[in-house]
Phi, psi and omega in degrees: 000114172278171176216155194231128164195126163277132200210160175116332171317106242167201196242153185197151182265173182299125192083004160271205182230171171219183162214111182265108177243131179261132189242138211230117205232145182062056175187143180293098203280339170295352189260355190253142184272168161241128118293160178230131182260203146208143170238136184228156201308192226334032188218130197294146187349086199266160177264155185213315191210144182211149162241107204295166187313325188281339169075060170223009159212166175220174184206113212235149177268122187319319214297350190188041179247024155272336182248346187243115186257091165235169198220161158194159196244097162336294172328301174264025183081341208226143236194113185257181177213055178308127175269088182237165183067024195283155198233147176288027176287311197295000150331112178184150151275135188235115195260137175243155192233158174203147180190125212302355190229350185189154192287335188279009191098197300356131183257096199246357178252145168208151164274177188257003186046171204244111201290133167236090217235144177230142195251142164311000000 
């Protein structure tokens, strides 16, 4: 069964940073692309950064790759989200996702995601 479960999330003022990590369990994670989503309250899902198995390409949303950064360590399963510069726009739950075949998706794994809240 796989499980996706995320951490890191929390409250932060505006201009600060977070680090968001999924750590990823019943599934070959070398084999997998990873992403990170968001959702903010009355507003449908957004995609923001994704990383192919070798982590030597990414695919980034215009809205937010000058501040969002992710990575990931095989060794450990897991897949970040450096945060920097956060704005209180950047209010969301933020979900990573896997997907066997491309940084572009299907995304058919979800995580139970992360409250991120940022204060003005």
């Amino acid at each position: 069964q796989v499980q996706l479960v995320e951490s890191g999330g929390g409250l932060v003022q505006a201009g600060g940073s977070l680090r968001l990590s999924c750590s990823a369990y019943g599934l070959t994670f070398s084999r997998y692309a990873m992403g990170w989503f968001r959702q903010a309250p009355g507003k449908e899902r957004e995609f923001i950064v994704s990383i192919n198995w070798s982590a030597d390409s990414t695919y980034a949303a215009d809205s937010t790759k000058d501040r969002f950064t992710i990575s990931r360590d095989s060794a450990k399963n897991t897949v970040y989200l450096q945060m920097n510069s956060l704005k209180p726009e950047d209010t969301a739950v933020y979900y990573c996702a896997a997907a066997p075949d491309s940084i572009y998706g299907p995304f058919p794994y979800w995580g139970q995601g992360t409250q991120v809240t940022v204060s003005s």
